[in-house]
Coordinates of C-alpha atoms in Angstrom, one line a residue:
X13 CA 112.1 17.7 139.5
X14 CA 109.3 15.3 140.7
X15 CA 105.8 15.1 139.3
X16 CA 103.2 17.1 141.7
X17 CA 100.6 14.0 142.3
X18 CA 97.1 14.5 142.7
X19 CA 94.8 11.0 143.4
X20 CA 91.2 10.7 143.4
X21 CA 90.0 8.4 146.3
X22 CA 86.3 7.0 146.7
X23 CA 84.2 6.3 149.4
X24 CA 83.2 3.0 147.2
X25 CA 83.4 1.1 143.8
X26 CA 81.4 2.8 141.6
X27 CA 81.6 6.2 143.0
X28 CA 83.0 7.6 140.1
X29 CA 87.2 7.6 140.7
X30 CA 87.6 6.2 137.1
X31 CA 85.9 9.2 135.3
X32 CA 87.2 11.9 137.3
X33 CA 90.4 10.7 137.1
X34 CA 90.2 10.9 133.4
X35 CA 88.8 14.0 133.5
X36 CA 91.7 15.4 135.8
X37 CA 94.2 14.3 133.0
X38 CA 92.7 16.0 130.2
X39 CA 92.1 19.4 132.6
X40 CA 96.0 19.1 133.6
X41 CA 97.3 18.6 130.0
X42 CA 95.2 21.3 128.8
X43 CA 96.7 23.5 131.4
X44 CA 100.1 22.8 129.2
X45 CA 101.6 20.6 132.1
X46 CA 102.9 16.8 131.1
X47 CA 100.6 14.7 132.3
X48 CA 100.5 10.7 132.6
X49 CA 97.8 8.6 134.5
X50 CA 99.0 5.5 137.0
X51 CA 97.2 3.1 139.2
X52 CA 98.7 0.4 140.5
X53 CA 96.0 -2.3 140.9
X54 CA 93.0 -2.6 138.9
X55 CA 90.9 -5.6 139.0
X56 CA 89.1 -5.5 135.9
X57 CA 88.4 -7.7 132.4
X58 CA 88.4 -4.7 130.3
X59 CA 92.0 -4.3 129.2
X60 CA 93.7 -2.6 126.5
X61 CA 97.5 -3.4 124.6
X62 CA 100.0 -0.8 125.7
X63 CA 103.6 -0.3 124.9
X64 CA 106.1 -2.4 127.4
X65 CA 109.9 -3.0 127.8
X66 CA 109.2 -6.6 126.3
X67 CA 107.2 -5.0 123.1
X68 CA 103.6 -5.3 124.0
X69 CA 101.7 -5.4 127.2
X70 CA 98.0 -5.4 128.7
X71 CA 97.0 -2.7 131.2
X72 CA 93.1 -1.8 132.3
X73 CA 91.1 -0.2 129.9
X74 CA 90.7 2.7 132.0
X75 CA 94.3 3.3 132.4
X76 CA 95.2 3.3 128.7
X77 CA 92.2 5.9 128.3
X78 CA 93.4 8.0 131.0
X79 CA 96.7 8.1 129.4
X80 CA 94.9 9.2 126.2
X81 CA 93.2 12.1 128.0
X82 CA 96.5 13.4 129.2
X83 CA 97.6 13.0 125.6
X84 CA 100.6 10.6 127.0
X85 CA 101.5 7.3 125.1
X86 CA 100.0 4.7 127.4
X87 CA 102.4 2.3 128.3
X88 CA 102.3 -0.7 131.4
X89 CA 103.9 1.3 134.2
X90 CA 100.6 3.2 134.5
X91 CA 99.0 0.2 135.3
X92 CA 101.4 -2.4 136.7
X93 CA 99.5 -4.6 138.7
X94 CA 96.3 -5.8 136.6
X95 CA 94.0 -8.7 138.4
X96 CA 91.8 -10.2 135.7
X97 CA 89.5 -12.1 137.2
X98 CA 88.6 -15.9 136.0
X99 CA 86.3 -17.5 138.6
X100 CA 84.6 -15.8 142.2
X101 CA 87.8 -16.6 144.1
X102 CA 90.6 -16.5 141.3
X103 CA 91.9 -14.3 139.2
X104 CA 94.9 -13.9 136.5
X105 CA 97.7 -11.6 137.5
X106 CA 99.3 -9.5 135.0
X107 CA 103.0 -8.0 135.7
X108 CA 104.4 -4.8 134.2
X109 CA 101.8 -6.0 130.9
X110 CA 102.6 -9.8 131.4
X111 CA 100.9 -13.1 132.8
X112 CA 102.7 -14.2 135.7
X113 CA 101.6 -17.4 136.8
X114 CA 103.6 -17.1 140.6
X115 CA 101.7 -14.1 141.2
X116 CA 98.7 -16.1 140.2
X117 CA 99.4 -18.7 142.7
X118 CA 100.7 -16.6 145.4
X119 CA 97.8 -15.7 148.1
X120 CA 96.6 -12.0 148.4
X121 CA 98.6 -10.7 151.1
X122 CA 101.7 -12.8 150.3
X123 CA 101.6 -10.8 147.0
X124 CA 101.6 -7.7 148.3
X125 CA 105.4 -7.4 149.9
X126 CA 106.4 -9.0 146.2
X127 CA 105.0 -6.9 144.1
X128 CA 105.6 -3.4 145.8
X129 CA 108.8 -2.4 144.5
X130 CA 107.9 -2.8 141.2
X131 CA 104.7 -0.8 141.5
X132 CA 106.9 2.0 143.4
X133 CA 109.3 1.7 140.7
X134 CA 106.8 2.7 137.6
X135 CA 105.4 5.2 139.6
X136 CA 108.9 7.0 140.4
X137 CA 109.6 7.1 136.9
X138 CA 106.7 8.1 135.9
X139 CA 107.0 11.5 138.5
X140 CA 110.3 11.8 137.3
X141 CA 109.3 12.0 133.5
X142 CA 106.0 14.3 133.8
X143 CA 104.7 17.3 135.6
X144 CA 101.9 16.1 137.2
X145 CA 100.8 12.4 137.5
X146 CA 96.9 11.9 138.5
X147 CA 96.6 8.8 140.0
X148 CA 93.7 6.7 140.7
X149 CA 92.5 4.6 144.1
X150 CA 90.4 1.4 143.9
X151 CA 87.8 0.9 145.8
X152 CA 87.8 2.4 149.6
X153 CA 90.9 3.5 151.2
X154 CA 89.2 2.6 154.8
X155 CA 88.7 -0.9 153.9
X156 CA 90.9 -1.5 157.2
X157 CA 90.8 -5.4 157.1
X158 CA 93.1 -5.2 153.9
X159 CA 95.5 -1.8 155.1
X160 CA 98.0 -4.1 156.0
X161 CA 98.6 -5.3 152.4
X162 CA 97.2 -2.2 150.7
X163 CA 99.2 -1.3 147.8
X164 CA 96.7 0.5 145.8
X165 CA 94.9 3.1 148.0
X166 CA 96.9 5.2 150.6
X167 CA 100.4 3.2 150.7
X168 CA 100.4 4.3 146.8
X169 CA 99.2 8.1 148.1
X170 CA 102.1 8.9 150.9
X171 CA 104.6 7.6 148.6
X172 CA 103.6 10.1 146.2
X173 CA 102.7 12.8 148.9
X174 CA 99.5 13.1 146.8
X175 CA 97.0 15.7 147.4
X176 CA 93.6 13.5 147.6
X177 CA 90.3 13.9 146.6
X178 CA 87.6 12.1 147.9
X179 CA 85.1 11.4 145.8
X180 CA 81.8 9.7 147.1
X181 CA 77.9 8.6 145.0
X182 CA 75.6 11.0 146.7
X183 CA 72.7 8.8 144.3
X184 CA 73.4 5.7 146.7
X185 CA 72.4 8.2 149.5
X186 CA 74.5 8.5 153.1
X187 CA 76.8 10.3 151.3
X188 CA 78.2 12.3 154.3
X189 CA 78.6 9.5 156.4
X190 CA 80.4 8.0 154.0
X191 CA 82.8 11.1 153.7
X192 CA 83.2 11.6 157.1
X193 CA 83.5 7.5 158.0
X194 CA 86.5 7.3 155.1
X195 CA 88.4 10.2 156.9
X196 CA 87.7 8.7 160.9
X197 CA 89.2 5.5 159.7
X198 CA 92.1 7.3 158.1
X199 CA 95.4 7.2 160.4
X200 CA 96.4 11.1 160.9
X201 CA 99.1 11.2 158.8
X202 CA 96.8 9.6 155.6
X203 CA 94.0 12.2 156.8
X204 CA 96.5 14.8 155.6
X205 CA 96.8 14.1 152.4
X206 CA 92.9 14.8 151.8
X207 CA 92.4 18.2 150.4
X208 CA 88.5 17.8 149.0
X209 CA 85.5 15.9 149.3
X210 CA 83.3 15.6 145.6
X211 CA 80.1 14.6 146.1
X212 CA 79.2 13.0 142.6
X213 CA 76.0 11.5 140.9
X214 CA 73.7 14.7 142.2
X215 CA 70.3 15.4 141.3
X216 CA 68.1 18.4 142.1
X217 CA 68.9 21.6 143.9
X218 CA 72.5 22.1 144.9
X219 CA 71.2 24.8 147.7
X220 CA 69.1 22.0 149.5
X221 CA 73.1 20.3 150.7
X222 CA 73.6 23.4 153.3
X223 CA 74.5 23.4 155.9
X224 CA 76.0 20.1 155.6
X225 CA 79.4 21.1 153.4
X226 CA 80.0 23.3 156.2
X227 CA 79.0 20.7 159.2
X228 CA 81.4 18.6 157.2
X229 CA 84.4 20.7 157.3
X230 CA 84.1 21.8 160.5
X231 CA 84.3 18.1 161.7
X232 CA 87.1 17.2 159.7
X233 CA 88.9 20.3 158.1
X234 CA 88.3 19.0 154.7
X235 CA 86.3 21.5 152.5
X236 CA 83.5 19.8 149.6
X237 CA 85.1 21.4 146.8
X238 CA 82.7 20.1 144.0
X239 CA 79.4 19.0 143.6
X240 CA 79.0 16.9 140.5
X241 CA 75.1 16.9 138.7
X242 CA 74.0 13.6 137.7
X243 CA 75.3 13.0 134.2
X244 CA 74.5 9.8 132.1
X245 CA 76.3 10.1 128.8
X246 CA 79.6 11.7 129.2
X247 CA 80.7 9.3 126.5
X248 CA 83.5 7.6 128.4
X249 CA 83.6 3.9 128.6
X250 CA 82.3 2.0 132.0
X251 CA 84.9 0.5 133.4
X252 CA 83.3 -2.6 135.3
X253 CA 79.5 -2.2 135.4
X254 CA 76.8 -2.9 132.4
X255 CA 75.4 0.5 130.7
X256 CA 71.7 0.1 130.9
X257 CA 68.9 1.3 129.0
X258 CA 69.2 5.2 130.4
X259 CA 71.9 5.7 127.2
X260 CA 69.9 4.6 124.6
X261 CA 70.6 6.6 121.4
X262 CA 67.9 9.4 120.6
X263 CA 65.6 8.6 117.7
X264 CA 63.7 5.6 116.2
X265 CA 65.2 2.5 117.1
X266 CA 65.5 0.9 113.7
X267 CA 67.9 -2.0 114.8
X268 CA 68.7 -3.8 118.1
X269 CA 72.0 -5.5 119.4
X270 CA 71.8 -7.4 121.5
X271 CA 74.9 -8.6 123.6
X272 CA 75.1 -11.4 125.6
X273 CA 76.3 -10.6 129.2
X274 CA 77.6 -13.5 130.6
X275 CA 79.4 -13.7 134.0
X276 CA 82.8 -13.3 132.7
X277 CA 82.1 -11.0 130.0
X278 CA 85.4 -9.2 129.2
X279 CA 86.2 -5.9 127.0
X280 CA 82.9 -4.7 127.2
X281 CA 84.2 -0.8 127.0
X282 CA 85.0 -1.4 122.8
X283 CA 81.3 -2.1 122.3
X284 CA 80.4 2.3 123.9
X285 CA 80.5 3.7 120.1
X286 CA 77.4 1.9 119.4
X287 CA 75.6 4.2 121.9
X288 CA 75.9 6.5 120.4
X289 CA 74.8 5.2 116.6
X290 CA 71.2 6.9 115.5
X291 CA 68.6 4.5 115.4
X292 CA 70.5 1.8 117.6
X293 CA 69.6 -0.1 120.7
X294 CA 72.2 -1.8 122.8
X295 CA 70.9 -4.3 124.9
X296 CA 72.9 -6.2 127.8
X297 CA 71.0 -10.1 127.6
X298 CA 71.0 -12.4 130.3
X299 CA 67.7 -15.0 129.8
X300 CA 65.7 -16.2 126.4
X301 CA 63.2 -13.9 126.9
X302 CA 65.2 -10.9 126.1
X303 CA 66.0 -12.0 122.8
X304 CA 62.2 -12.8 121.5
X305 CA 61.3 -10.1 120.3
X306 CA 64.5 -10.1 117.8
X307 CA 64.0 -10.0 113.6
X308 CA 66.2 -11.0 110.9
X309 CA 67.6 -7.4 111.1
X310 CA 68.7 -7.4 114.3
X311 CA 72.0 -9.0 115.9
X312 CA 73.2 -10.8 118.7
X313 CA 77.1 -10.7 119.8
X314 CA 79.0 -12.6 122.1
X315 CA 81.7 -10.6 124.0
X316 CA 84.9 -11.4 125.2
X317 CA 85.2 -13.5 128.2
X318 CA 87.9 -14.6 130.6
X319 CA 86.5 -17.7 131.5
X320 CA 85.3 -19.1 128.1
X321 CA 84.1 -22.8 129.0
X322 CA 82.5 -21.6 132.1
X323 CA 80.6 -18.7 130.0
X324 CA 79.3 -21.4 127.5
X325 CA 77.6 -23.4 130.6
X326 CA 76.1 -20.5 131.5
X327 CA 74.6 -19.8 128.4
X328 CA 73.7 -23.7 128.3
X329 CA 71.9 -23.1 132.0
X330 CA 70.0 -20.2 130.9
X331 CA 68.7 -21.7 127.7
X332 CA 70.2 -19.0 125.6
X333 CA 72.3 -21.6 123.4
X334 CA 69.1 -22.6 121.4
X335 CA 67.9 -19.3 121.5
X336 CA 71.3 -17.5 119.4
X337 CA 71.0 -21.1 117.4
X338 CA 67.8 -20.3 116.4
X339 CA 68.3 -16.6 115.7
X340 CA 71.4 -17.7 113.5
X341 CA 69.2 -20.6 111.8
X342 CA 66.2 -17.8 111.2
X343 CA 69.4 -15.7 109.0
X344 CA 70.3 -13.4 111.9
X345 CA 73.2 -12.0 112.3
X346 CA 75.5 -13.8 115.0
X347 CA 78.8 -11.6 115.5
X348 CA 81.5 -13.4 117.9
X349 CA 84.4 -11.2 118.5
X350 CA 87.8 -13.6 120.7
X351 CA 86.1 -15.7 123.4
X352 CA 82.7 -15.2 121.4
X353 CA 84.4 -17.1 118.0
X354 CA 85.7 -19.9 120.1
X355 CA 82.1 -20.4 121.5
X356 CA 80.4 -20.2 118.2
X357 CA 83.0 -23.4 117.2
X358 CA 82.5 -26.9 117.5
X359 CA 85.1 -27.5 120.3
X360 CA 87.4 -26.0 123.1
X361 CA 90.4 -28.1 123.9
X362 CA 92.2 -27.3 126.7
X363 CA 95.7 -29.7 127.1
X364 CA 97.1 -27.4 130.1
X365 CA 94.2 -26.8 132.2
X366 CA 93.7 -22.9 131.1
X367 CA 90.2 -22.5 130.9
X368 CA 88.5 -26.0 130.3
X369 CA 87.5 -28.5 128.1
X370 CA 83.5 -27.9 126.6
X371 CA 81.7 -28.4 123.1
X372 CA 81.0 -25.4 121.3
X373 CA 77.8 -23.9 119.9
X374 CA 78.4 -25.4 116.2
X375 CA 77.9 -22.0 114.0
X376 CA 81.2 -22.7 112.5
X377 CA 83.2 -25.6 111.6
X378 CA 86.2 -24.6 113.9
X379 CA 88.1 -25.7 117.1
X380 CA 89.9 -23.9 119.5
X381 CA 93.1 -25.2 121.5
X382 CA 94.4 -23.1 124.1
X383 CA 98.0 -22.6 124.4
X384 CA 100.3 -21.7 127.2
X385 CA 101.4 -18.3 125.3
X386 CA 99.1 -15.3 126.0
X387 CA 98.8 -13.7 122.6
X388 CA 98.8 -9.6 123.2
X389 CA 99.2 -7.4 120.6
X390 CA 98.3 -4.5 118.2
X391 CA 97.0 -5.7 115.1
X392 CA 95.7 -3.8 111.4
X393 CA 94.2 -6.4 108.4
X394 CA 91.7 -6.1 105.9
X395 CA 88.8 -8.2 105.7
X396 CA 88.4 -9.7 102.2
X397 CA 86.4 -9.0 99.2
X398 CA 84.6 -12.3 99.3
X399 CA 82.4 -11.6 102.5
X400 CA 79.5 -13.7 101.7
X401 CA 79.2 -16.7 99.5
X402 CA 77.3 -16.2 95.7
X403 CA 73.3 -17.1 96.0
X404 CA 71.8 -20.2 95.1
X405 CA 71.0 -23.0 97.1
X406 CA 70.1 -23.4 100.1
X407 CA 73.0 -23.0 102.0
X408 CA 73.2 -19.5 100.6
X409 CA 69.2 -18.5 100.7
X410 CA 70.3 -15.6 102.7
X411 CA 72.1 -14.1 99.2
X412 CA 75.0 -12.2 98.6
X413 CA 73.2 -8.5 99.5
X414 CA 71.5 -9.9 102.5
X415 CA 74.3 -10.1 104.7
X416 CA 74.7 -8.5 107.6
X417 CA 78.6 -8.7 107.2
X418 CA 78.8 -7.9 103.4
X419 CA 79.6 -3.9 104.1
X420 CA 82.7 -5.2 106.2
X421 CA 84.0 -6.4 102.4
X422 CA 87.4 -4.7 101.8
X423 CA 87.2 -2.3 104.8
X424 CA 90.8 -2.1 107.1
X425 CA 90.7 -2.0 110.2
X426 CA 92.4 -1.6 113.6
X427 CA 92.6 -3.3 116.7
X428 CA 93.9 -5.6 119.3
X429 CA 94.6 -9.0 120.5
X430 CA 93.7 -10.3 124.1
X431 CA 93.7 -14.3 123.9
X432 CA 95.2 -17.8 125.0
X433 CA 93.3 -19.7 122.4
X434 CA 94.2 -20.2 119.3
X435 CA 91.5 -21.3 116.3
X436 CA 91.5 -23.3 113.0
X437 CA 89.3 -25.4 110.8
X438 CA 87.8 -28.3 112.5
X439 CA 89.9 -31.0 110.4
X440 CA 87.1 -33.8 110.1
X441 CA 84.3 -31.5 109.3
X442 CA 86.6 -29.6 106.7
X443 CA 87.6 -33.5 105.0
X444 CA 83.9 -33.3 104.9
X445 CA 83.8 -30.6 103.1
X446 CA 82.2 -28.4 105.9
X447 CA 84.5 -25.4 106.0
X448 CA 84.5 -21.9 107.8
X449 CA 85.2 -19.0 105.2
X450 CA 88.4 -16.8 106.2
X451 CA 87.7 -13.4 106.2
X452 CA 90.3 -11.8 108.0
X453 CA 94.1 -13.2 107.3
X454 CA 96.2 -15.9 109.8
X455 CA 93.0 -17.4 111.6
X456 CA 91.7 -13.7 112.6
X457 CA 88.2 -13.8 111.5
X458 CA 85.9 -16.2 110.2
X459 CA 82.1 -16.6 108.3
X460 CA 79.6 -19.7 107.7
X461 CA 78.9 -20.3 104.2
X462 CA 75.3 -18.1 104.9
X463 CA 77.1 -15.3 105.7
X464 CA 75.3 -14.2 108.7
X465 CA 77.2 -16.1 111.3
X466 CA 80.9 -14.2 112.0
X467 CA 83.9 -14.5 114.0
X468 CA 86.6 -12.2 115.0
X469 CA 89.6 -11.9 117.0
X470 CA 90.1 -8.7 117.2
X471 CA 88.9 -6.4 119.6
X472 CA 88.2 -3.0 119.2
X473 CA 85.8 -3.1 116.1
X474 CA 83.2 -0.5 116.7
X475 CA 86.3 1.9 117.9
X476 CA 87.6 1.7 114.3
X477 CA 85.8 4.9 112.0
X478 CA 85.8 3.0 109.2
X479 CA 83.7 0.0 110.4
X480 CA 81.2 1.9 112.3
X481 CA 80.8 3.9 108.4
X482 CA 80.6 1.3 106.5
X483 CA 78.1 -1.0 109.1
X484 CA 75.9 1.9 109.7
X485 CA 76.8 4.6 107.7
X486 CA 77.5 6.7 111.0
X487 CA 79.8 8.9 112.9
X488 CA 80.1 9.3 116.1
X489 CA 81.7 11.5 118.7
X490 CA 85.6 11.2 118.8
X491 CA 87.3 10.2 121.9
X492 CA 89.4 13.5 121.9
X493 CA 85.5 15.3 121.8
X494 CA 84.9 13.1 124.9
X495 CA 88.0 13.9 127.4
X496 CA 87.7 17.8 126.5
X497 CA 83.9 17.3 127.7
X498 CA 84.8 16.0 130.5
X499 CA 87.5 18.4 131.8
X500 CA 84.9 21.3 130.4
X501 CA 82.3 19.7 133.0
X502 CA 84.9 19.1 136.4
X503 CA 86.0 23.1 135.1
X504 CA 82.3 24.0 135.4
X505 CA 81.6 22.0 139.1
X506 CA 84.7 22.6 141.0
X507 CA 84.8 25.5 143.1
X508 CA 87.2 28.2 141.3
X509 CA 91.1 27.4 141.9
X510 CA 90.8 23.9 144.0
X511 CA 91.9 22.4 140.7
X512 CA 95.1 24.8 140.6
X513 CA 95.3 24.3 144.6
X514 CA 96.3 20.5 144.4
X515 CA 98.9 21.2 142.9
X516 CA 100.4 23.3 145.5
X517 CA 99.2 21.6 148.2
X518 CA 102.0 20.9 151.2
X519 CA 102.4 17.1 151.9
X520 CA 105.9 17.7 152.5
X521 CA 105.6 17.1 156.1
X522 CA 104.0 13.9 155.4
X523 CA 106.0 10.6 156.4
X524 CA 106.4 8.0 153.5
X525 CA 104.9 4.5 154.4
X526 CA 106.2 2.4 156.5
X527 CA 108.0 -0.8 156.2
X528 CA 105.2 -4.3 155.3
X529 CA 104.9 -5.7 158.3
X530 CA 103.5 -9.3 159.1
X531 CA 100.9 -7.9 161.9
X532 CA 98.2 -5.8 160.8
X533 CA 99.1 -1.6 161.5
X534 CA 97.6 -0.3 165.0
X535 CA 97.7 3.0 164.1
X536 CA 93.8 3.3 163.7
X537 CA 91.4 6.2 165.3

C-alpha cells in the first residue's frame, strides 16, 4: 500500500507552510496513522543531524521537527536536497545528509534533472513505509519563471498525487488575490490537486471575510477550509526569520541576551527555549547601540554562521567588535557556540578556500583551521568540574562564584555538531603561557582564564533540560507539549472533517509529471 500524501502549499515564504505542516503531522499520528514528514528542497541555515545510510547526516531543522511531531525517527530522505546558503548568490548543497561539492558547482537548473531521481526515490520509500506522508512546498508554486526546474513545489505534488492545501498570510493583506493568482497560474491538471485554501495570520472578526470564501470558491472550486487567528507563541521554532520582541517572556525582565544576528547567522531555532525562560529577554542585535544598555549580568552570544570570515567583517563594519570586547573586558559574559568560538579566537586559517582567511576577535588564545571534512554528528560530554579558575589576581577578579559559566560545572549534556573548522590552542600564545581552559573534552568547549568568556561546539545547548536548570533554574514547555498544541489549534480552525477529507481525496485521475525538458513548459493559463 502507498502512503495517502497531503502537502501544504503557500502563496509565499513566510506564510506559514513550515508550521502547518508540523502541525498536520502531529494531528495524523494522533489519529493512529504512521506518519513521516518530507520536503525535498529547503534552503535554510538551520539544520539538524539525522540518521543516514552513511551514519550521520544534516537535513533542515524544520524537517527533523516535523518528523518529531509525527513521532517518526527523522532521518535524510525527508529532507534530501538541503541548500545552505554561504554568500547572496552561493550556497552549499547537501545530498541525502552530505556535502556535495558537484552539486555546489553545478548551476540551478542544470541541478534540477541530476538530482530528481534521488528526491523521487526518498519520497517513494517513504510512501511505501508510512500511512500518510505530509509534505511541505517552498515558497510559491506559481513562481512560473522557475516551473521548468521545479522540484520542490508541484513536480514533488503530482508525483505524490497529493491533496494540497494552500495556505496564504492574510496579515500581509491581498490575501485573496494571492489565492486566486496561485490557482490561475496553476496548469489544470496541478489546479486539481488543491483541495483548500487557509487563510493564516488573522486578526479580528472572522464574520467580516464574507462573502469572499464564497466569491472564492465560486471562481475556482476550491473551498477556504480554515481560517487561522493570529498566534504569536505557538512554541515552534522559526525556521528562517528573526523572532522579535512580540515573544518576550511574561514577567520582570531580570536578565538580557543578547544575540548577535549577523548576515549568515545559522541554527538560530536551538536558541527558542530561552523564550520562554521567566525573567528573560532575547534580543536579536545588529548595531552598538543595542548593546549599551547591557550590565555585568547580562550576556552576549554569537550564533552559528555559515559564512564565518565574512560574519566577522560584518561585525568589524558595524563596530560591534569593540563593543562584545568591551562587554567581555567589563566581566560579561561572552558565550560563542561553533562559528561563534572560532570568532572569539585569535585566527581563522583557511588552506582550501572554504570560508576565508580573517583575524579573530582575541577572547581566547585559539585558532581555527578549516578542513575539507564536514564534521556532522550527535554528540553527549560533560563539561568539567573546573569551570572557572580559583580567585586572586587579577586575571581572576571576576572570582570563582561570579561566573556566569560556573553552574555549567559537571552538568552533561546533549547535542550536535555542524562544522568544517576545527580549533586548538593558539601554539605561540600557549609557549607564552597564554592558554584557553578546556571545558568540554576533544577541543569541544573552551573558557578564558576569567571565566566569563566561553566557547562551544555544540549546538543544541538551551534544548538540553539540564542546562537550561542548572543556568536558570527553569523549565520550560517540552517539545512533545508544543506539537500536541499545535494539532489542538489546526483541530479547533479547520472546518469539521476537511482534515479527514484529504486523505480521501481522488487525484487518481491526475497525470504524473512529465519528462525535464530543456524548454520551459507551455502549458500555462
Amino acid at each position: 500500500m502507498s502512503a495517502r500524501c497531503v502537502m501544504v502549499l503557500g502563496t509565499t515564504s513566510g506564510a506559514g507552510k513550515s508550521w502547518l505542516t508540523t502541525a498536520l503531522c502531529r494531528h495524523y499520528a494522533r489519529q493512529g496513522f504512521k506518519v513521516a514528514p518530507f520536503k525535498a528542497q529547503n534552503m535554510s541555515n538551520n539544520a539538524r543531524v539525522v540518521a543516514s545510510e552513511s551514519g550521520q547526516g544534516e537535513i533542515g531543522s524544520a524537517q527533523y521537527f516535523q518528523a518529531l511531531a509525527a513521532r517518526a525517527v527523522p532521518d535524510v530522505r525527508m529532507n534530501p536536497l538541503l541548500l545552505k546558503p554561504e554568500r547572496d548568490t552561493h550556497s552549499q548543497v547537501v545530498l541525502m545528509g552530505r556535502v556535495d561539492a558537484e552539486l555546489t558547482a553545478m548551476p540551478w537548473r542544470g541541478r534540477s534533472l541530476k538530482v530528481w531521481p534521488r528526491i523521487a526515490a526518498a519520497l517513494d520509500e517513504l510512501m511505501a513505509e508510512n500511512d500518510v506522508v505530509v509534505i511541505e512546498g517552498a515558497g510559491s508554486p506559481a513562481e512560473i519563471n522557475l516551473s521548468d526546474c521545479d522540484i520542490v513545489n508541484m513536480r514533488v505534488a503530482l508525483h505524490a498525487k497529493a491533496a494540497c492545501l494552500l495556505v496564504t498570510d492574510i496579515d500581509r493583506g491581498g490575501a485573496f488575490a494571492h489565492l486566486y493568482g496561485t490557482w490561475a497560474l496553476l496548469p489544470e491538471q496541478e489546479r486539481a490537486l488543491l483541495k483548500g485554501f487557509v487563510l493564516n495570520k488573522f486578526r479580528g472578526d472572522a464574520a467580516l471575510l464574507a462573502p469572499a470564501p464564497d466569491m472564492l470558491e465560486k471562481l475556482t472550486g476550491v473551498p477556504t477550509v480554515a481560517t487561522l487567528p493570529m498566534w504569536w507563541q505557538h512554541g515552534l521554532p522559526e525556521e528562517d526569520g528573526i523572532f522579535d520582541d512580540r515573544s518576550v517572556t511574561a514577567g520582570v525582565v531580570t536578565k538580557t541576551v543578547a544575540v548577535v544576528a549577523y548576515p549568515h547567522l545559522s541554527n538560530l531555532d536551538e536558541f527558542q527555549p530561552l523564550k520562554n525562560v521567566p525573567g528573560l529577554r532575547l534580543q536579536w542585535v545588529r548595531s552598538p547601540s543595542q548593546l549599551a544598555g547591557l550590565t555585568v549580568a547580562d550576556w552576549i552570544i554569537l550564533p552559528g554562521s555559515k559564512h564565518t570570515s565574512g560574519d566577522l567583517a560584518w561585525l568589524r563594519q558595524q563596530g560591534l567588535d569593540a563593543a562584545i570586547s568591551q562587554h567581555a573586558e567589563r566581566g560579561g559574559a561572552v558565550l560563542g557556540l561553533c562559528g561563534g568560538l572560532q570568532m572569539l579566537g585569535e585566527a581563522l586559517i583557511d588552506p582550501h578556500g572554504i570560508d576565508g582567511n580573517a583575524p579573530g576577535l582575541g577572547l581566547l588564545p585559539l585558532v581555527t583551521v578549516f578542513a575539507l571534512d564536514k564534521t556532522v554528528r550527535h554528540t553527549q560530554a560533560c563539561f568539567v568540574a573546573d569551570m572557572v579558575a580559583s580567585t586572586g589576581g587579577a586575571a581572576h577578579s571576576l572570582g570563582a562564584q561570579a561566573s556566569p559559566w560556573a553552574a555549567l560545572a559537571g552538568v552533561s549534556v546533549t547535542g550536535y555538531e555542524i562544522h568544517h573548522g576545527q580549533t586548538q590552542q593558539h601554539p605561540a600564545m600557549a609557549a607564552a603561557g597564554e592558554v584557553a581552559h578546556a571545558v568540554l573534552p576533544q577541543g569541544l568547549g573552551w573558557r578564558n582564564a576569567r571565566g566569563n568568556v566561553l566557547g562551544v561546539y555544540l549546538h543544541g545547548l538551551f534544548e538540553d533540560a539540564r542546562v537550561l536548570q542548572a543556568l536558570f533554574g527553569a523549565r520550560v514547555p517540552t517539545l512533545e507539549a508544543v506539537f500536541d498544541g499545535l494539532a489542538d489549534y489546526i483541530e479547533r480552525h479547520f472546518k469539521p472533517g476537511a482534515l479527514t477529507a484529504l486523505l480521501h481525496a481522488d487525484s487518481s485521475s491526475v497525470d504524473s509529471p512529465t519528462p525535464y525538458s530543456s524548454t520551459p513548459r507551455k502549458d500555462y493559463p
